[in-house]
Amino acid sequence: FGFLFQNSSAPRSIEIWIVLSMIGLKTMIRSSTLSCKSKFTRCLIGSQPRFLSTKPKFKDEEWSSRKGKQKEYGAKSKSKSYGTYQGDALHFGDEAPRTSLLMELHDRGAGVLHDVLKFFWKYDVNVSRIESRPVRIGEQGEKLFDFFVDFYGQRSDSNIQKLLSELRPITDKLLILDKKEVRWFPQHISELDLIANRTLDAGTDLESDHPGFNDAVYRARREHLAEVAKNYKWDKPIEKIEYTVDEIATWGAVWDRMEVLWENYACKEYLHSMNLLKESCGYSRDNIPQQRDISDFLLESTNFRMRPVAGLLSSRDFLNGLAFRVFFSTQYIRHHSKPLYTPEPDICHELLGHAPMFVSNDFADFSQEIGLASLGASDEDIEKLARCYWHSVEFGLCEEGGVRKAYGAGLLSSFGELEYACGGNQDEKPEIKPWDPKVAAYQEFPITTYQPVYFLAESLQDAKQQMRKYCEELPRPFFAFHNAQTNTVNIDRPIRRSKELADDVSS
């Protein structure tokens, strides 16, 4: 142990793990791994993994009754509504409030971390996070260590007061940290109701060059479907849509044009998933499948779900939904006069391009990684994540036996660009770059023309692993973990969600 503590080449997560094991800290360790990073090491203790097998602390029905009761997010409250503050610590649902400390220690030899953490055991204080920063050299040449510790409890608790009194004499610096204020983000799936209707367009605001601009019947249909989406709530079944003869014919025209191309250029995961959707959800050229049926099938397969939306959302709102394994999907279809053209995402793009890929666990996890990283992120990082999303989920390629295959929905729902990106057209060859989120995050893209650059992953597993690594290295204000049983996002430190944005989404 002394060697590990003094040897800078040893992973500090090992040191923390050994210390916690030695002193028998009374904390249930539920995190499957300790995350090591080049800049600092993070050890999550008592945090929830993405999927739990334990019983939830509260049921979704409770959230249904709580909706709308808490209007001031982040405000101090004595109620048990989640996301509020009690005293000086964050109170999350039925979970105890938490407090954050910064401790500066100098190297006094092996066991210094043990000397500090033993007092948490002594006063029965459960730690939820330990984060160590790289060793610093002080003015006298001594080694200095900074440790950030989050634990359950608040400063006014008697055991916490005793803990702090014991820590002060043995630390060079001991600070109680203020809660970091971050951009508002949903912490329970019910809060997607607050952002679902914040569309950049209403789904009915057609441009003058839209094929359906002068078609009064088509515009009325779009208005009806937009209202259906706006009235949807997270805990209600998705309303079934009776599609018209023209809409089914338009769907069939797209299906006929794409079916042969899928066989030639779609990745194996897509082809497998499409066969399952044909069997379970009624996918065929003569039938537009119901979003409710697809959502139910995805829930059983990969715990993903579809949610109706009236139009385009901002990148932040759309990506936030993915954190809960929720995909916002339109329900309208392109105008029948031009079945092979659409100026905006429609059900051909959503149901033929996106939905089949969510049957793949690797792809579903990949999408959620981007979503979790978007929670509370800066505007700059949202732009980076949106570019990564565009170059992967929308226009990503993967390699199968030395051949380029498509997994991006923008390709799988576009007959011309699918062939172009996968090398079917030998006259024009796009630039192909190896999939690297650090590069994709800065790669600009056009919206109305074929992409000049595509990113090629070795496999969907490779794409997911690289995206996960990139998200871990972003300067995030916290790390988020999805609890699938309670449909909540748990975070690893106390924060304060911006009240200004909460007022905005509630208005």
CSV table of C-alpha atoms in Angstrom, one decimal, residues 4 6 29 64 90 104 142 154 158 165 188 196 221 243 251 258 273 302 330 350 363 380 419 446 471:
chain,number,residue,atom,x,y,z
A,4,LEU,CA,1.1,2.5,-4.3
A,6,GLN,CA,4.2,7.0,-3.1
A,29,ILE,CA,-20.5,0.0,-3.7
A,64,SER,CA,-47.3,11.4,-12.2
A,90,LEU,CA,-29.2,18.9,-2.4
A,104,GLU,CA,-5.8,19.5,0.7
A,142,GLU,CA,6.5,18.9,-0.5
A,154,GLN,CA,-25.5,18.3,5.7
A,158,SER,CA,-24.4,16.4,14.6
A,165,SER,CA,-13.9,18.9,13.7
A,188,HIS,CA,-36.9,12.5,-14.4
A,196,ALA,CA,-41.1,18.4,-25.7
A,221,ARG,CA,-53.3,17.3,-41.6
A,243,TYR,CA,-52.9,7.2,-42.0
A,251,TRP,CA,-44.6,5.5,-47.6
A,258,MET,CA,-34.9,1.9,-50.4
A,273,SER,CA,-33.6,-5.3,-36.7
A,302,THR,CA,-33.3,-2.3,-25.5
A,330,THR,CA,-42.3,13.3,-35.7
A,350,GLU,CA,-37.7,8.4,-38.2
A,363,PHE,CA,-26.4,1.6,-30.9
A,380,GLU,CA,-20.0,24.9,-26.6
A,419,GLU,CA,-25.4,4.9,-52.5
A,446,PRO,CA,-24.2,21.0,-44.6
A,471,CYS,CA,-17.8,11.9,-23.3
